[in-house]
Amino acid sequence: MKVEVEPDKCIASGQCVLIAGSVFDQNEDDGIVVLLGSEVTGGEEDAVLSAARVCPARAIHVLDGQR
Amino acid sequence: MEQPVSQVRLWNGGLAWMVTRYDDVREVLADPRLSSDMSRPGFPAHNASVAATRQKHRTFLNMDDPEHAKQRRMVTRDFMIKHVEALRPRIQRHVDALIDEFSAGPQPADLVTGIALPTSSATISELLGVPYEDHEFFESRSRTISSGDVEPVEALQAYEELREFLRGLVDRKRAEPAQDVISHLVELETRGDIGIDELLNMLRLLLGAGHETTANMIALGTLALLEHPEQLERLRNDPSPQRVAAAVEELLRYLTISHFGRRRIAVEDLEIGGQTIKAGEAVVVANDSANRDPDAFPDPDVLDLERDARHHLTFGYGVHQCLGQPLARVELQVVYPTLFRRLPDLRLAAPMNELPFKTHSVFYGLFSMPVAW
């Protein structure tokens, strides 16, 4: 599964970090999303889908996973 | 819910479209064609005090992007997960000390002034750089602003008093900067990134929203747990971080203290849930109803601490979603388990129907909550 983020849309709610901290982090200056890796492996897929679902800015896009 | 989007009459006689379904509420709150700018004619304010204070004193709460994003990003760093998590041990020690003092005192006692307010007020004070000694002053003025039961002139007066109080702190931090939000914003103001008026309004917002909301959740959440002993028992039996985190999300959903919904005004014609909304028309989204939508939360009226409720709308949704949510989560995750572990016989000391609920306040809560232990 592949994941992409749009930092310009991000509002730094931090929910993705809480749900999938091994995939998402926050920029030290302003808390904006930083993607740690765009390839998501089996164990993290559910968490990444959940993070994409709750992201208030719709800034997380799962590319080839089924929702 | 036969008419999920229907027109309602507001306190001031105006009309608004009320949106109640989970999916529709998310669409509204994510749609940039719906403005948060309260200076637009016909904006559906919560009550007369909110209309008066927020029209006079603008904050990013009532701005649209890009202005909103520019101001909000000035303080997002301070609420990063990493920074808020670093506060957890201090919040834990503080809550432990509060419970020591509370439990050594006479019974019954008020949980709101004994535990709820001191937890959230001390935490946000420290983060912002506001002296906690002044908590009774800023708590009472904040209560007046969001009360919904006072004349607008009284709310405006309370707002001015808070602004003057914060102006004094800004001047002090200008002379002696510290590691806190006020000092950081003063630095931005010196650079010309934000004006002093907007800085004071932003601080007023952070201070008010940073203590009232979480205090309301602490008291109401404790009450909800006492009223659902079988749920409380499960939490007591397994207070692991994951279970506690899930319980906090469910309490946030179930209680939805943002009970007056979120308010917007259409700047273009659009369609929500099959209903056409024209430019200039007002929209009220009912977070509380959306959080009880069976399509999003099966058996929505059941408090189930084990359900996955993370997608609740209590903090809102879209670009205006609550800035302080990471801090609120940590405080609540600390308070509930600590309270019930330290005071295993905690119980309500007044009949439920005599409790003073904040029915008209912008955020739902309790003015006081007598308990024994």
Short mmCIF file of C-alpha atoms in Angstrom, two decimals:
data_model
loop_
_atom_site.label_atom_id
_atom_site.label_comp_id
_atom_site.label_asym_id
_atom_site.label_seq_id
_atom_site.Cartn_x
_atom_site.Cartn_y
_atom_site.Cartn_z
CA MET A 1 0.00 0.00 0.00
CA LYS A 2 1.22 3.50 -0.84
CA VAL A 3 0.42 6.68 1.08
CA GLU A 4 0.84 10.34 0.17
CA VAL A 5 0.39 13.53 2.18
CA GLU A 6 -0.35 17.16 1.27
CA PRO A 7 1.54 19.30 3.79
CA ASP A 8 -0.07 22.49 2.41
CA LYS A 9 -3.46 21.26 3.54
CA CYS A 10 -2.30 19.90 6.93
CA ILE A 11 -3.56 21.72 10.05
CA ALA A 12 -1.28 19.89 12.53
CA SER A 13 -4.06 18.18 14.47
CA GLY A 14 -1.56 15.37 15.10
CA GLN A 15 -4.13 12.60 14.83
CA CYS A 16 -2.09 10.67 12.23
CA VAL A 17 0.90 10.62 14.59
CA LEU A 18 -1.25 9.26 17.41
CA ILE A 19 -2.74 6.54 15.21
CA ALA A 20 0.25 5.59 13.03
CA GLY A 21 3.38 7.07 14.59
CA SER A 22 5.69 4.83 12.58
CA VAL A 23 4.43 6.31 9.31
CA PHE A 24 3.68 9.95 10.19
CA ASP A 25 5.62 12.55 12.13
CA GLN A 26 5.37 16.31 12.63
CA ASN A 27 7.70 19.06 11.43
CA GLU A 28 9.55 20.58 14.40
CA ASP A 29 8.78 24.18 13.34
CA ASP A 30 5.01 24.07 12.99
CA GLY A 31 3.73 20.55 13.57
CA ILE A 32 2.90 20.00 9.89
CA VAL A 33 2.84 16.37 8.72
CA VAL A 34 6.05 14.63 7.68
CA LEU A 35 5.80 11.27 5.92
CA LEU A 36 8.38 8.82 7.26
CA GLY A 37 7.90 6.41 4.37
CA SER A 38 5.41 6.18 1.51
CA GLU A 39 5.43 2.35 1.37
CA VAL A 40 3.14 0.93 4.05
CA THR A 41 3.52 -2.71 5.02
CA GLY A 42 0.85 -5.13 6.23
CA GLY A 43 1.04 -4.44 9.94
CA GLU A 44 0.51 -0.71 9.50
CA GLU A 45 -2.15 -0.68 6.79
CA ASP A 46 -5.18 -0.50 9.09
CA ALA A 47 -3.64 2.31 11.14
CA VAL A 48 -2.83 4.32 8.01
CA LEU A 49 -6.36 3.85 6.64
CA SER A 50 -7.72 4.99 9.99
CA ALA A 51 -5.41 8.03 10.02
CA ALA A 52 -6.57 8.96 6.50
CA ARG A 53 -10.18 8.65 7.64
CA VAL A 54 -9.88 10.93 10.66
CA CYS A 55 -7.51 13.51 9.13
CA PRO A 56 -9.57 16.73 9.47
CA ALA A 57 -7.80 18.37 6.52
CA ARG A 58 -8.12 15.36 4.18
CA ALA A 59 -4.39 15.66 3.65
CA ILE A 60 -3.64 11.91 3.68
CA HIS A 61 -4.25 9.82 0.56
CA VAL A 62 -4.01 6.07 0.41
CA LEU A 63 -3.18 5.20 -3.17
CA ASP A 64 -3.56 1.49 -3.77
CA GLY A 65 -5.33 0.28 -0.68
CA GLN A 66 -9.03 -0.50 -0.42
CA ARG A 67 -10.96 1.66 2.03
CA MET B 1 -33.90 11.50 10.86
CA GLU B 2 -36.35 12.07 8.04
CA GLN B 3 -35.11 15.59 7.28
CA PRO B 4 -31.39 15.50 7.89
CA VAL B 5 -30.99 19.03 6.49
CA SER B 6 -33.81 21.35 7.52
CA GLN B 7 -34.31 25.00 8.37
CA VAL B 8 -34.38 26.14 11.99
CA ARG B 9 -35.13 29.48 13.63
CA LEU B 10 -32.25 31.00 15.60
CA TRP B 11 -32.28 33.00 18.86
CA ASN B 12 -32.17 36.28 16.87
CA GLY B 13 -35.02 35.35 14.56
CA GLY B 14 -32.73 34.42 11.66
CA LEU B 15 -32.97 31.16 9.74
CA ALA B 16 -30.27 28.54 9.36
CA TRP B 17 -29.93 25.15 7.72
CA MET B 18 -29.31 22.57 10.41
CA VAL B 19 -27.20 19.60 9.32
CA THR B 20 -27.46 16.50 11.49
CA ARG B 21 -25.99 13.46 9.68
CA TYR B 22 -22.37 12.43 10.25
CA ASP B 23 -21.36 12.40 6.57
CA ASP B 24 -23.12 15.68 5.84
CA VAL B 25 -21.53 17.38 8.85
CA ARG B 26 -18.08 16.32 7.63
CA GLU B 27 -18.85 17.63 4.14
CA VAL B 28 -19.92 21.01 5.52
CA LEU B 29 -16.90 21.39 7.77
CA ALA B 30 -14.47 20.40 4.99
CA ASP B 31 -16.01 22.73 2.39
CA PRO B 32 -14.18 26.04 1.81
CA ARG B 33 -17.35 27.48 0.26
CA LEU B 34 -18.73 27.64 3.81
CA SER B 35 -17.16 30.52 5.68
CA SER B 36 -16.38 30.92 9.39
CA ASP B 37 -16.15 34.70 9.08
CA MET B 38 -18.52 36.08 11.67
CA SER B 39 -18.43 39.58 10.17
CA ARG B 40 -20.44 38.35 7.17
CA PRO B 41 -24.08 39.52 7.38
CA GLY B 42 -26.40 36.74 8.52
CA PHE B 43 -23.71 34.66 10.23
CA PRO B 44 -25.49 32.31 12.69
CA ALA B 45 -23.77 33.12 16.00
CA HIS B 46 -24.46 30.88 19.03
CA ASN B 47 -25.98 33.67 21.10
CA ALA B 48 -25.88 37.46 21.49
CA SER B 49 -22.71 37.45 23.62
CA VAL B 50 -20.79 35.31 21.15
CA ALA B 51 -21.93 37.56 18.29
CA ALA B 52 -20.82 40.71 20.17
CA THR B 53 -17.45 39.45 21.39
CA ARG B 54 -16.37 37.58 18.27
CA GLN B 55 -17.40 40.37 15.90
CA LYS B 56 -15.43 42.89 17.92
CA HIS B 57 -12.41 40.70 18.68
CA ARG B 58 -11.43 38.54 15.72
CA THR B 59 -9.43 35.33 16.09
CA PHE B 60 -8.50 32.57 13.65
CA LEU B 61 -11.62 30.76 14.87
CA ASN B 62 -13.63 33.16 12.72
CA MET B 63 -11.26 33.69 9.82
CA ASP B 64 -11.05 31.78 6.56
CA ASP B 65 -7.91 30.58 4.82
CA PRO B 66 -5.36 31.85 3.97
CA GLU B 67 -5.60 34.34 6.90
CA HIS B 68 -6.76 31.57 9.25
CA ALA B 69 -3.91 29.22 8.34
CA LYS B 70 -1.31 31.94 8.74
CA GLN B 71 -2.39 32.74 12.30
CA ARG B 72 -3.11 29.18 13.39
CA ARG B 73 0.32 28.02 12.26
CA MET B 74 1.88 30.48 14.68
CA VAL B 75 0.83 28.21 17.54
CA THR B 76 0.61 24.70 16.07
CA ARG B 77 4.17 23.94 17.19
CA ASP B 78 3.18 24.30 20.83
CA PHE B 79 0.48 21.64 20.54
CA MET B 80 2.55 19.05 18.67
CA ILE B 81 2.10 15.49 19.93
CA LYS B 82 5.76 15.30 20.95
CA HIS B 83 5.61 18.47 23.03
CA VAL B 84 2.30 17.62 24.65
CA GLU B 85 3.47 14.08 25.46
CA ALA B 86 6.50 15.60 27.18
CA LEU B 87 4.08 17.36 29.55
CA ARG B 88 2.39 14.09 30.58
CA PRO B 89 4.60 13.34 33.62
CA ARG B 90 4.10 16.88 34.92
CA ILE B 91 0.33 16.66 34.41
CA GLN B 92 0.34 13.31 36.24
CA ARG B 93 2.24 14.77 39.20
CA HIS B 94 -0.07 17.75 39.28
CA VAL B 95 -3.22 15.59 39.24
CA ASP B 96 -1.76 13.38 42.00
CA ALA B 97 -1.07 16.45 44.16
CA LEU B 98 -4.59 17.78 43.50
CA ILE B 99 -6.15 14.49 44.57
CA ASP B 100 -3.95 14.43 47.72
CA GLU B 101 -5.29 17.82 48.69
CA PHE B 102 -8.87 17.11 47.62
CA SER B 103 -9.13 13.81 49.49
CA ALA B 104 -7.67 15.31 52.68
CA GLY B 105 -10.43 17.91 52.74
CA PRO B 106 -14.04 17.77 54.01
CA GLN B 107 -16.76 15.73 52.27
CA PRO B 108 -18.75 16.24 50.18
CA ALA B 109 -16.66 18.49 47.98
CA ASP B 110 -16.98 20.04 44.53
CA LEU B 111 -15.15 18.08 41.84
CA VAL B 112 -15.30 21.02 39.39
CA THR B 113 -13.34 23.47 41.55
CA GLY B 114 -11.33 20.75 43.34
CA ILE B 115 -10.11 18.66 40.40
CA ALA B 116 -11.51 19.60 36.98
CA LEU B 117 -10.66 23.30 36.74
CA PRO B 118 -7.30 23.13 38.56
CA THR B 119 -6.14 20.36 36.21
CA SER B 120 -6.88 22.20 32.98
CA SER B 121 -6.20 25.75 34.22
CA ALA B 122 -2.76 24.90 35.62
CA THR B 123 -1.81 23.01 32.45
CA ILE B 124 -2.75 25.73 29.97
CA SER B 125 -1.33 28.45 32.26
CA GLU B 126 2.05 26.78 32.26
CA LEU B 127 2.06 26.25 28.50
CA LEU B 128 1.06 29.85 27.76
CA GLY B 129 3.10 31.49 30.50
CA VAL B 130 0.14 32.80 32.54
CA PRO B 131 0.64 32.83 36.34
CA TYR B 132 -1.65 30.16 37.83
CA GLU B 133 -2.27 32.42 40.88
CA ASP B 134 -4.60 34.41 38.63
CA HIS B 135 -6.78 31.39 37.81
CA GLU B 136 -9.91 32.57 39.64
CA PHE B 137 -9.80 35.81 37.67
CA PHE B 138 -9.42 34.25 34.23
CA GLU B 139 -11.80 31.37 35.00
CA SER B 140 -14.64 33.66 36.08
CA ARG B 141 -14.20 36.08 33.13
CA SER B 142 -14.04 33.18 30.66
CA ARG B 143 -17.19 31.70 32.19
CA THR B 144 -18.98 35.01 31.65
CA ILE B 145 -17.93 35.23 28.00
CA SER B 146 -19.26 31.77 27.12
CA SER B 147 -22.18 31.73 29.55
CA GLY B 148 -25.03 32.54 27.17
CA ASP B 149 -26.98 33.84 30.19
CA VAL B 150 -25.50 37.36 30.42
CA GLU B 151 -26.07 40.53 28.43
CA PRO B 152 -23.57 41.09 25.59
CA VAL B 153 -22.25 44.20 27.37
CA GLU B 154 -21.23 42.04 30.33
CA ALA B 155 -19.48 39.51 28.06
CA LEU B 156 -17.65 42.36 26.28
CA GLN B 157 -16.58 43.81 29.65
CA ALA B 158 -15.18 40.40 30.73
CA TYR B 159 -13.36 40.14 27.40
CA GLU B 160 -11.79 43.58 27.85
CA GLU B 161 -10.65 42.68 31.37
CA LEU B 162 -8.95 39.55 30.07
CA ARG B 163 -7.31 41.50 27.25
CA GLU B 164 -5.90 44.01 29.74
CA PHE B 165 -4.65 41.19 31.98
CA LEU B 166 -2.97 39.54 28.98
CA ARG B 167 -1.54 42.88 27.80
CA GLY B 168 0.25 43.14 31.14
CA LEU B 169 1.71 39.66 30.67
CA VAL B 170 2.78 40.45 27.10
CA ASP B 171 4.66 43.52 28.36
CA ARG B 172 6.35 41.44 31.04
CA LYS B 173 7.40 38.76 28.53
CA ARG B 174 8.68 41.43 26.18
CA ALA B 175 11.08 42.51 28.90
CA GLU B 176 11.85 39.01 30.14
CA PRO B 177 11.15 36.32 27.54
CA ALA B 178 10.62 32.73 28.73
CA GLN B 179 10.00 29.34 27.12
CA ASP B 180 6.27 29.77 26.66
CA VAL B 181 3.61 30.59 24.07
CA ILE B 182 3.25 34.24 25.07
CA SER B 183 7.00 34.84 24.62
CA HIS B 184 6.93 33.08 21.25
CA LEU B 185 4.01 35.21 20.04
CA VAL B 186 5.67 38.38 21.33
CA GLU B 187 8.67 37.48 19.18
CA LEU B 188 6.38 37.13 16.14
CA GLU B 189 4.72 40.44 16.96
CA THR B 190 8.10 42.18 17.19
CA ARG B 191 8.91 40.81 13.72
CA GLY B 192 5.64 42.25 12.42
CA ASP B 193 3.94 38.90 11.73
CA ILE B 194 0.93 39.69 13.93
CA GLY B 195 -0.53 42.88 15.40
CA ILE B 196 -0.91 43.40 19.15
CA ASP B 197 -4.72 43.36 18.96
CA GLU B 198 -4.82 40.02 17.20
CA LEU B 199 -2.14 38.66 19.52
CA LEU B 200 -4.21 39.53 22.60
CA ASN B 201 -7.33 37.98 21.05
CA MET B 202 -5.43 34.83 20.19
CA LEU B 203 -4.11 34.52 23.74
CA ARG B 204 -7.62 35.12 25.10
CA LEU B 205 -8.89 32.30 22.89
CA LEU B 206 -6.10 29.89 23.87
CA LEU B 207 -6.51 30.62 27.58
CA GLY B 208 -10.32 30.30 27.55
CA ALA B 209 -10.59 27.30 25.24
CA GLY B 210 -7.62 25.70 26.96
CA HIS B 211 -9.23 25.42 30.38
CA GLU B 212 -13.04 25.58 30.11
CA THR B 213 -13.50 22.77 27.61
CA THR B 214 -11.26 20.21 29.29
CA ALA B 215 -12.63 21.05 32.74
CA ASN B 216 -16.15 20.43 31.43
CA MET B 217 -15.04 17.07 30.01
CA ILE B 218 -13.36 16.06 33.28
CA ALA B 219 -16.53 16.64 35.32
CA LEU B 220 -19.01 15.29 32.77
CA GLY B 221 -16.82 12.29 31.94
CA THR B 222 -16.49 11.42 35.62
CA LEU B 223 -20.26 11.71 35.97
CA ALA B 224 -20.86 9.50 32.91
CA LEU B 225 -18.52 6.84 34.31
CA LEU B 226 -20.27 6.95 37.71
CA GLU B 227 -23.61 6.53 35.93
CA HIS B 228 -22.29 3.50 33.98
CA PRO B 229 -20.66 1.37 36.70
CA GLU B 230 -20.20 -1.66 34.43
CA GLN B 231 -18.19 0.47 31.97
CA LEU B 232 -16.20 2.02 34.81
CA GLU B 233 -15.42 -1.46 36.13
CA ARG B 234 -13.93 -2.49 32.79
CA LEU B 235 -11.75 0.59 32.73
CA ARG B 236 -10.61 -0.11 36.29
CA ASN B 237 -9.76 -3.71 35.42
CA ASP B 238 -7.64 -2.74 32.43
CA PRO B 239 -6.25 0.79 32.64
CA SER B 240 -3.69 0.14 29.85
CA PRO B 241 -2.82 3.24 27.76
CA GLN B 242 -4.68 1.87 24.71
CA ARG B 243 -7.85 1.14 26.67
CA VAL B 244 -7.75 4.49 28.42
CA ALA B 245 -7.20 6.29 25.10
CA ALA B 246 -10.17 4.49 23.54
CA ALA B 247 -12.32 5.27 26.60
CA VAL B 248 -11.48 8.98 26.33
CA GLU B 249 -12.48 9.06 22.64
CA GLU B 250 -15.80 7.38 23.45
CA LEU B 251 -16.50 9.81 26.31
CA LEU B 252 -15.70 12.70 23.96
CA ARG B 253 -18.17 11.28 21.41
CA TYR B 254 -20.88 10.39 23.90
CA LEU B 255 -20.82 13.72 25.73
CA THR B 256 -20.12 16.08 22.77
CA ILE B 257 -19.62 19.18 24.90
CA SER B 258 -19.53 21.29 21.70
CA HIS B 259 -23.32 21.00 21.94
CA PHE B 260 -24.17 24.21 20.09
CA GLY B 261 -22.62 22.80 16.95
CA ARG B 262 -20.35 24.60 14.53
CA ARG B 263 -21.55 27.58 12.54
CA ARG B 264 -20.91 28.59 8.93
CA ILE B 265 -22.28 30.81 6.17
CA ALA B 266 -22.36 29.86 2.49
CA VAL B 267 -20.37 32.11 0.17
CA GLU B 268 -21.50 30.22 -2.95
CA ASP B 269 -24.53 28.12 -3.83
CA LEU B 270 -23.91 24.49 -2.91
CA GLU B 271 -25.67 21.25 -2.07
CA ILE B 272 -25.51 19.33 1.19
CA GLY B 273 -27.34 16.05 1.71
CA GLY B 274 -29.54 16.75 -1.33
CA GLN B 275 -30.52 20.21 -0.08
CA THR B 276 -29.55 23.33 -2.04
CA ILE B 277 -28.02 26.02 0.13
CA LYS B 278 -27.70 29.44 -1.43
CA ALA B 279 -24.89 31.97 -1.03
CA GLY B 280 -25.56 34.08 2.07
CA GLU B 281 -27.55 31.38 3.86
CA ALA B 282 -26.53 30.24 7.32
CA VAL B 283 -25.61 26.69 8.33
CA VAL B 284 -25.48 25.11 11.78
CA VAL B 285 -23.94 21.67 12.01
CA ALA B 286 -25.07 19.59 14.96
CA ASN B 287 -21.95 17.76 16.16
CA ASP B 288 -23.93 16.11 18.92
CA SER B 289 -26.44 14.62 16.52
CA ALA B 290 -23.69 13.55 14.09
CA ASN B 291 -21.88 11.83 16.95
CA ARG B 292 -25.05 9.77 17.53
CA ASP B 293 -25.54 8.88 13.85
CA PRO B 294 -26.01 5.07 13.72
CA ASP B 295 -24.34 4.95 10.29
CA ALA B 296 -21.11 6.17 11.88
CA PHE B 297 -21.49 4.67 15.38
CA PRO B 298 -23.61 1.49 15.78
CA ASP B 299 -25.90 1.68 18.85
CA PRO B 300 -24.94 5.33 19.19
CA ASP B 301 -26.83 5.98 22.45
CA VAL B 302 -24.82 3.30 24.25
CA LEU B 303 -21.68 4.36 26.10
CA ASP B 304 -19.24 1.64 25.04
CA LEU B 305 -15.68 2.38 26.13
CA GLU B 306 -14.33 -0.37 23.89
CA ARG B 307 -15.70 0.90 20.61
CA ASP B 308 -13.51 2.69 18.08
CA ALA B 309 -14.84 6.25 18.37
CA ARG B 310 -11.77 8.10 17.09
CA HIS B 311 -13.67 9.52 14.11
CA HIS B 312 -16.04 11.49 16.39
CA LEU B 313 -16.70 15.16 15.63
CA THR B 314 -16.47 16.61 19.12
CA PHE B 315 -13.32 18.56 18.19
CA GLY B 316 -14.97 19.57 14.90
CA TYR B 317 -13.58 18.66 11.50
CA GLY B 318 -11.92 20.52 8.65
CA VAL B 319 -9.33 23.27 8.97
CA HIS B 320 -10.87 24.64 12.18
CA GLN B 321 -10.67 21.37 14.11
CA CYS B 322 -9.59 21.99 17.70
CA LEU B 323 -5.99 23.12 17.99
CA GLY B 324 -5.64 21.96 21.60
CA GLN B 325 -6.96 18.42 21.10
CA PRO B 326 -3.62 16.68 21.84
CA LEU B 327 -3.43 18.50 25.18
CA ALA B 328 -7.06 17.74 26.05
CA ARG B 329 -6.48 14.05 25.29
CA VAL B 330 -3.44 13.78 27.54
CA GLU B 331 -5.18 15.56 30.42
CA LEU B 332 -8.24 13.33 30.18
CA GLN B 333 -6.13 10.19 29.80
CA VAL B 334 -4.36 11.12 33.03
CA VAL B 335 -7.33 12.33 35.08
CA TYR B 336 -9.97 9.58 34.76
CA PRO B 337 -7.84 6.53 35.65
CA THR B 338 -5.95 8.40 38.38
CA LEU B 339 -9.15 9.68 39.97
CA PHE B 340 -10.83 6.25 40.10
CA ARG B 341 -7.64 4.49 41.24
CA ARG B 342 -6.93 6.95 44.03
CA LEU B 343 -10.59 7.35 45.11
CA PRO B 344 -12.16 3.92 44.49
CA ASP B 345 -15.36 4.87 46.35
CA LEU B 346 -15.87 8.12 44.49
CA ARG B 347 -19.60 8.81 44.19
CA LEU B 348 -22.05 11.56 43.43
CA ALA B 349 -23.21 13.40 46.59
CA ALA B 350 -26.34 15.02 45.12
CA PRO B 351 -29.28 13.74 43.10
CA MET B 352 -28.56 13.77 39.37
CA ASN B 353 -31.57 16.02 38.67
CA GLU B 354 -30.25 18.69 41.03
CA LEU B 355 -26.89 19.07 39.30
CA PRO B 356 -26.37 22.51 37.70
CA PHE B 357 -25.69 21.79 34.02
CA LYS B 358 -24.35 24.52 31.70
CA THR B 359 -27.39 24.36 29.44
CA HIS B 360 -26.88 27.72 27.72
CA SER B 361 -23.11 27.87 27.72
CA VAL B 362 -21.15 27.58 24.46
CA PHE B 363 -19.67 24.34 25.83
CA TYR B 364 -21.75 21.89 27.84
CA GLY B 365 -20.60 21.02 31.34
CA LEU B 366 -21.36 21.33 35.05
CA PHE B 367 -21.06 24.47 37.16
CA SER B 368 -20.43 22.24 40.17
CA MET B 369 -20.49 18.53 41.01
CA PRO B 370 -20.65 17.50 44.68
CA VAL B 371 -18.91 14.17 45.33
CA ALA B 372 -17.92 11.99 48.28
CA TRP B 373 -15.35 9.16 48.43
#
